[in-house]
Amino acid sequence: MINNNKPITQHFKLIILLFFFHLSITSQSSHPKPPPIPILPIPKAHQISWQLAEMALFLHFGTNTFTNSEWGTGRVDPSIFNPTLLNATQWVTVAKDFGFKRVVLTAKHHDGFCLWPSKYTDYSVKSSKWRDGSGDIVDELAKAARNAGLELGLYLSPWDRHEHCYGETLEYNEYYMGQMTELLTRYGEIKYIFLDGAKGDGEKDMEYFFDDWFSLIHQLQPGASIFSDAGPDTRWVGDEAGVAGRTCWSLFNCSAVKIGGYNDPIYSKEGDTFGHEWVPAECDVSIRPGWFWHPSEEPKSAITLLDLYYKSVGRNCLLLLNVPPNSSGLISDEDIQVLKEFSELRNSIFSHNMAKSALLSASSTRDSNDFQFGPENVIEEGLYTYWAPDQGQSDWELYLEFQQVITFNVLELQEPIQMGQRIIQFHLDILDENGKWQHMVSGTTVGYRRLLLFPTVKSHSLRLVIDKSRACPLISHVGIYMDSYSVPRHVSDTHTKSKFINNLVFRRTAFNLSQSASI
């Protein structure tokens, strides 16, 4: 008897085998790719917290405020210190209302006068008329900052022009560490310590035990970031103008810099492509010509502060802006007005990201079957979502297509810095009416945040090209904005064709278009 069902059975078994083989392949391919390997060095948690703050308010305050001086002698009678209207809550409210996440106080400046009642000296608020000698400014500021949800930082000057043991290395280092211990154990969490290597002209042999200081700070306040010329957590940018380098790496070698000594300003400003440590730069600048309040001085304008914002926060740094309280103990009305205008300028520009309305695509994606690394991530806020191109591709391009022509003059980029700083060079193209890509602007490093300001252009298609990177580039955020306040003073013929430039207004700005080929 012939079994006519045998070929059908074998055929059915083959179909079943193929079906399960397909499921196996599908199952394997559906497993998402893990994130790429971070490229070292990478930031510590407290360094990321420092970077996310973006701006901090520096408060220079002390006897200098009452003597109309910048450099105290250490011999002024402490009774002169009497800020009768002092209100630390006002300082903190000003900071919070206008976008500052941190306040930093000069707990002791070079004159040695302490704004807290230190048990190691009588040259402090306890010898002043203020609060009848029972006040503590560090305590009042700490409580006000904590209530407002702001982070607190302190500056304790190594140079002390009052203390008799200054100049005796061992004795003074013990004295200094005793005062540092007071500050780090009395006032709750301290998120930041500002240090420098200042010394008197006749005290060149005085040695500061920085390594011991750093260890003590990290022991007592493990979440604090330490600033100095050479880190260990954040570094000085090399000037007091609030301006970072157009190239600015968070990568650095601390051993290449001496705290308080002469250092290569370019190295401090730009960092090191091959640096082995993560030490981002901080830009410190005062809103007034001096660091302490003087009745004859006026604050910088809001448009000047906006320019500094582009050149500090917009170049991968934190802006530490000094706003000194006056002799009554309050931040002056004219300073508050400038900060208000500065805040309004930033909100007007950066509250509307045109990139959110774009259709996003990329030359490649790390995992085409998963949205984890897709180009649409670049319009999300935060560091932990990002576009990642395919590891095997050498073309790194991101496209933004708009339904209608947009007008803009600011590009914002961010890298997920927890994965390391990668991008070395990039540029932005726009599509002209003939369907050809035209170079618009180029830049070097990105890091936490990069802002590029250029002449106003119009287009419906943009192309971001990563030209060079230390490893496969990653982009966490792209912003496209219109700044109607800061506009280039002139247009270079080599920059772009004039037909793409619209609405130029000749206003004061530090932007130099002749340098736009590498901003």
PDB file of C-alpha atoms in Angstrom, residues 187-355:
ATOM      1  CA  TYR A 187      27.197  73.527  58.334  1.00  0.00           C
ATOM      2  CA  GLY A 188      25.788  70.436  56.698  1.00  0.00           C
ATOM      3  CA  GLU A 189      26.575  69.389  53.162  1.00  0.00           C
ATOM      4  CA  ILE A 190      29.180  71.448  51.308  1.00  0.00           C
ATOM      5  CA  LYS A 191      29.236  70.799  47.563  1.00  0.00           C
ATOM      6  CA  TYR A 192      32.198  72.901  46.538  1.00  0.00           C
ATOM      7  CA  ILE A 193      35.523  74.182  47.888  1.00  0.00           C
ATOM      8  CA  PHE A 194      37.313  76.986  46.040  1.00  0.00           C
ATOM      9  CA  LEU A 195      41.084  77.103  46.600  1.00  0.00           C
ATOM     10  CA  ASP A 196      43.972  79.061  45.190  1.00  0.00           C
ATOM     11  CA  GLY A 197      47.695  79.272  45.852  1.00  0.00           C
ATOM     12  CA  ALA A 198      47.873  82.961  46.782  1.00  0.00           C
ATOM     13  CA  LYS A 199      50.911  83.996  48.883  1.00  0.00           C
ATOM     14  CA  GLY A 200      52.458  87.220  50.106  1.00  0.00           C
ATOM     15  CA  ASP A 201      55.442  88.543  48.169  1.00  0.00           C
ATOM     16  CA  GLY A 202      57.746  87.830  51.081  1.00  0.00           C
ATOM     17  CA  GLU A 203      56.420  84.354  51.730  1.00  0.00           C
ATOM     18  CA  LYS A 204      57.670  82.420  48.721  1.00  0.00           C
ATOM     19  CA  ASP A 205      59.079  79.680  50.957  1.00  0.00           C
ATOM     20  CA  MET A 206      55.706  79.120  52.589  1.00  0.00           C
ATOM     21  CA  GLU A 207      54.496  75.654  51.614  1.00  0.00           C
ATOM     22  CA  TYR A 208      50.851  74.632  51.402  1.00  0.00           C
ATOM     23  CA  PHE A 209      50.087  70.952  52.037  1.00  0.00           C
ATOM     24  CA  PHE A 210      47.552  70.695  49.242  1.00  0.00           C
ATOM     25  CA  ASP A 211      47.440  66.904  49.173  1.00  0.00           C
ATOM     26  CA  ASP A 212      46.581  66.844  52.875  1.00  0.00           C
ATOM     27  CA  TRP A 213      43.938  69.521  52.346  1.00  0.00           C
ATOM     28  CA  PHE A 214      42.378  67.586  49.468  1.00  0.00           C
ATOM     29  CA  SER A 215      42.295  64.369  51.493  1.00  0.00           C
ATOM     30  CA  LEU A 216      40.681  66.133  54.425  1.00  0.00           C
ATOM     31  CA  ILE A 217      38.002  67.693  52.220  1.00  0.00           C
ATOM     32  CA  HIS A 218      37.164  64.426  50.493  1.00  0.00           C
ATOM     33  CA  GLN A 219      37.066  62.664  53.869  1.00  0.00           C
ATOM     34  CA  LEU A 220      34.723  65.163  55.541  1.00  0.00           C
ATOM     35  CA  GLN A 221      32.658  66.105  52.473  1.00  0.00           C
ATOM     36  CA  PRO A 222      32.930  63.245  49.940  1.00  0.00           C
ATOM     37  CA  GLY A 223      30.375  64.892  47.648  1.00  0.00           C
ATOM     38  CA  ALA A 224      32.321  68.148  47.343  1.00  0.00           C
ATOM     39  CA  SER A 225      34.174  69.230  44.204  1.00  0.00           C
ATOM     40  CA  ILE A 226      37.528  70.926  44.785  1.00  0.00           C
ATOM     41  CA  PHE A 227      38.666  73.786  42.576  1.00  0.00           C
ATOM     42  CA  SER A 228      42.230  75.005  42.107  1.00  0.00           C
ATOM     43  CA  ASP A 229      44.680  75.784  39.300  1.00  0.00           C
ATOM     44  CA  ALA A 230      45.242  72.045  38.979  1.00  0.00           C
ATOM     45  CA  GLY A 231      42.043  70.465  40.231  1.00  0.00           C
ATOM     46  CA  PRO A 232      41.724  67.790  41.498  1.00  0.00           C
ATOM     47  CA  ASP A 233      38.048  68.058  40.510  1.00  0.00           C
ATOM     48  CA  THR A 234      37.759  71.323  38.571  1.00  0.00           C
ATOM     49  CA  ARG A 235      40.460  73.646  37.236  1.00  0.00           C
ATOM     50  CA  TRP A 236      40.927  77.368  36.750  1.00  0.00           C
ATOM     51  CA  VAL A 237      40.478  78.455  33.133  1.00  0.00           C
ATOM     52  CA  GLY A 238      43.540  80.674  33.417  1.00  0.00           C
ATOM     53  CA  ASP A 239      41.976  84.148  33.503  1.00  0.00           C
ATOM     54  CA  GLU A 240      39.489  86.173  35.532  1.00  0.00           C
ATOM     55  CA  ALA A 241      37.630  87.402  32.458  1.00  0.00           C
ATOM     56  CA  GLY A 242      35.116  84.548  32.392  1.00  0.00           C
ATOM     57  CA  VAL A 243      36.268  83.312  28.984  1.00  0.00           C
ATOM     58  CA  ALA A 244      37.198  79.738  28.069  1.00  0.00           C
ATOM     59  CA  GLY A 245      39.101  78.602  24.999  1.00  0.00           C
ATOM     60  CA  ARG A 246      37.231  77.902  21.773  1.00  0.00           C
ATOM     61  CA  THR A 247      38.702  74.447  22.212  1.00  0.00           C
ATOM     62  CA  CYS A 248      38.058  73.317  25.775  1.00  0.00           C
ATOM     63  CA  TRP A 249      38.685  69.759  26.920  1.00  0.00           C
ATOM     64  CA  SER A 250      37.655  68.408  30.297  1.00  0.00           C
ATOM     65  CA  LEU A 251      40.658  66.141  29.843  1.00  0.00           C
ATOM     66  CA  PHE A 252      43.725  67.357  31.723  1.00  0.00           C
ATOM     67  CA  ASN A 253      46.968  66.346  33.429  1.00  0.00           C
ATOM     68  CA  CYS A 254      47.122  67.843  36.917  1.00  0.00           C
ATOM     69  CA  SER A 255      50.849  67.125  37.142  1.00  0.00           C
ATOM     70  CA  ALA A 256      51.457  69.622  34.319  1.00  0.00           C
ATOM     71  CA  VAL A 257      50.196  72.541  36.450  1.00  0.00           C
ATOM     72  CA  LYS A 258      51.391  74.028  39.737  1.00  0.00           C
ATOM     73  CA  ILE A 259      48.851  75.570  42.092  1.00  0.00           C
ATOM     74  CA  GLY A 260      49.693  79.226  42.582  1.00  0.00           C
ATOM     75  CA  GLY A 261      52.680  79.101  40.244  1.00  0.00           C
ATOM     76  CA  TYR A 262      53.189  80.212  36.671  1.00  0.00           C
ATOM     77  CA  ASN A 263      51.335  77.911  34.300  1.00  0.00           C
ATOM     78  CA  ASP A 264      50.813  77.835  30.575  1.00  0.00           C
ATOM     79  CA  PRO A 265      47.569  79.830  30.180  1.00  0.00           C
ATOM     80  CA  ILE A 266      46.734  78.058  26.922  1.00  0.00           C
ATOM     81  CA  TYR A 267      46.959  74.653  28.608  1.00  0.00           C
ATOM     82  CA  SER A 268      44.648  75.791  31.411  1.00  0.00           C
ATOM     83  CA  LYS A 269      42.232  77.352  28.945  1.00  0.00           C
ATOM     84  CA  GLU A 270      42.061  74.511  26.409  1.00  0.00           C
ATOM     85  CA  GLY A 271      42.812  71.361  28.398  1.00  0.00           C
ATOM     86  CA  ASP A 272      44.495  68.342  26.848  1.00  0.00           C
ATOM     87  CA  THR A 273      43.264  66.066  24.073  1.00  0.00           C
ATOM     88  CA  PHE A 274      45.441  63.325  25.571  1.00  0.00           C
ATOM     89  CA  GLY A 275      44.836  64.163  29.228  1.00  0.00           C
ATOM     90  CA  HIS A 276      44.598  61.245  31.647  1.00  0.00           C
ATOM     91  CA  GLU A 277      42.332  62.944  34.215  1.00  0.00           C
ATOM     92  CA  TRP A 278      38.842  64.473  34.076  1.00  0.00           C
ATOM     93  CA  VAL A 279      39.247  68.051  35.325  1.00  0.00           C
ATOM     94  CA  PRO A 280      36.795  70.451  33.621  1.00  0.00           C
ATOM     95  CA  ALA A 281      37.441  74.195  33.593  1.00  0.00           C
ATOM     96  CA  GLU A 282      35.634  76.887  35.553  1.00  0.00           C
ATOM     97  CA  CYS A 283      35.329  80.523  34.432  1.00  0.00           C
ATOM     98  CA  ASP A 284      35.348  83.059  37.260  1.00  0.00           C
ATOM     99  CA  VAL A 285      34.488  86.720  36.648  1.00  0.00           C
ATOM    100  CA  SER A 286      32.941  89.564  38.614  1.00  0.00           C
ATOM    101  CA  ILE A 287      29.793  91.435  37.645  1.00  0.00           C
ATOM    102  CA  ARG A 288      31.671  94.609  38.672  1.00  0.00           C
ATOM    103  CA  PRO A 289      35.254  95.762  37.964  1.00  0.00           C
ATOM    104  CA  GLY A 290      36.298  94.680  41.462  1.00  0.00           C
ATOM    105  CA  TRP A 291      35.611  91.505  43.416  1.00  0.00           C
ATOM    106  CA  PHE A 292      34.355  93.342  46.497  1.00  0.00           C
ATOM    107  CA  TRP A 293      31.568  95.910  46.428  1.00  0.00           C
ATOM    108  CA  HIS A 294      32.619  99.521  45.865  1.00  0.00           C
ATOM    109  CA  PRO A 295      30.085 102.380  45.763  1.00  0.00           C
ATOM    110  CA  SER A 296      31.761 103.992  42.733  1.00  0.00           C
ATOM    111  CA  GLU A 297      31.531 100.907  40.504  1.00  0.00           C
ATOM    112  CA  GLU A 298      28.714  99.846  38.207  1.00  0.00           C
ATOM    113  CA  PRO A 299      27.796  96.311  37.107  1.00  0.00           C
ATOM    114  CA  LYS A 300      28.330  94.933  33.635  1.00  0.00           C
ATOM    115  CA  SER A 301      25.367  95.031  31.267  1.00  0.00           C
ATOM    116  CA  ALA A 302      23.073  92.061  30.700  1.00  0.00           C
ATOM    117  CA  ILE A 303      24.238  91.741  27.085  1.00  0.00           C
ATOM    118  CA  THR A 304      27.843  91.521  28.329  1.00  0.00           C
ATOM    119  CA  LEU A 305      26.856  88.733  30.719  1.00  0.00           C
ATOM    120  CA  LEU A 306      25.123  86.956  27.842  1.00  0.00           C
ATOM    121  CA  ASP A 307      28.341  87.155  25.842  1.00  0.00           C
ATOM    122  CA  LEU A 308      30.227  85.663  28.800  1.00  0.00           C
ATOM    123  CA  TYR A 309      27.604  82.911  29.019  1.00  0.00           C
ATOM    124  CA  TYR A 310      28.354  81.886  25.431  1.00  0.00           C
ATOM    125  CA  LYS A 311      32.074  81.881  26.189  1.00  0.00           C
ATOM    126  CA  SER A 312      31.911  79.926  29.437  1.00  0.00           C
ATOM    127  CA  VAL A 313      28.851  77.667  29.786  1.00  0.00           C
ATOM    128  CA  GLY A 314      28.749  77.545  25.982  1.00  0.00           C
ATOM    129  CA  ARG A 315      32.325  76.256  25.899  1.00  0.00           C
ATOM    130  CA  ASN A 316      32.007  73.304  28.272  1.00  0.00           C
ATOM    131  CA  CYS A 317      32.624  75.265  31.516  1.00  0.00           C
ATOM    132  CA  LEU A 318      30.823  76.457  34.598  1.00  0.00           C
ATOM    133  CA  LEU A 319      30.343  80.214  35.005  1.00  0.00           C
ATOM    134  CA  LEU A 320      31.237  81.414  38.507  1.00  0.00           C
ATOM    135  CA  LEU A 321      29.833  84.951  38.541  1.00  0.00           C
ATOM    136  CA  ASN A 322      30.795  87.150  41.473  1.00  0.00           C
ATOM    137  CA  VAL A 323      27.980  89.395  42.755  1.00  0.00           C
ATOM    138  CA  PRO A 324      29.303  91.051  45.931  1.00  0.00           C
ATOM    139  CA  PRO A 325      26.901  92.153  48.689  1.00  0.00           C
ATOM    140  CA  ASN A 326      27.137  95.822  49.625  1.00  0.00           C
ATOM    141  CA  SER A 327      27.996  97.363  53.014  1.00  0.00           C
ATOM    142  CA  SER A 328      24.400  97.028  54.202  1.00  0.00           C
ATOM    143  CA  GLY A 329      24.641  93.263  53.657  1.00  0.00           C
ATOM    144  CA  LEU A 330      22.385  93.062  50.599  1.00  0.00           C
ATOM    145  CA  ILE A 331      22.929  92.530  46.896  1.00  0.00           C
ATOM    146  CA  SER A 332      22.513  95.953  45.304  1.00  0.00           C
ATOM    147  CA  ASP A 333      19.406  96.837  43.296  1.00  0.00           C
ATOM    148  CA  GLU A 334      21.412  97.686  40.176  1.00  0.00           C
ATOM    149  CA  ASP A 335      23.079  94.253  40.246  1.00  0.00           C
ATOM    150  CA  ILE A 336      19.714  92.564  40.699  1.00  0.00           C
ATOM    151  CA  GLN A 337      18.319  94.459  37.714  1.00  0.00           C
ATOM    152  CA  VAL A 338      21.189  93.300  35.493  1.00  0.00           C
ATOM    153  CA  LEU A 339      20.785  89.688  36.651  1.00  0.00           C
ATOM    154  CA  LYS A 340      17.058  89.902  35.943  1.00  0.00           C
ATOM    155  CA  GLU A 341      17.699  91.163  32.405  1.00  0.00           C
ATOM    156  CA  PHE A 342      20.383  88.495  31.906  1.00  0.00           C
ATOM    157  CA  SER A 343      17.906  85.810  32.955  1.00  0.00           C
ATOM    158  CA  GLU A 344      15.247  87.189  30.619  1.00  0.00           C
ATOM    159  CA  LEU A 345      17.691  87.189  27.702  1.00  0.00           C
ATOM    160  CA  ARG A 346      18.596  83.543  28.286  1.00  0.00           C
ATOM    161  CA  ASN A 347      14.961  82.504  28.650  1.00  0.00           C
ATOM    162  CA  SER A 348      13.969  84.399  25.516  1.00  0.00           C
ATOM    163  CA  ILE A 349      16.654  82.662  23.458  1.00  0.00           C
ATOM    164  CA  PHE A 350      16.782  79.138  24.864  1.00  0.00           C
ATOM    165  CA  SER A 351      13.145  78.489  25.786  1.00  0.00           C
ATOM    166  CA  HIS A 352      12.247  77.583  22.196  1.00  0.00           C
ATOM    167  CA  ASN A 353      14.289  74.821  20.617  1.00  0.00           C
ATOM    168  CA  MET A 354      13.353  74.672  16.948  1.00  0.00           C
ATOM    169  CA  ALA A 355      15.021  71.262  16.639  1.00  0.00           C
TER     170      ALA A 355
END
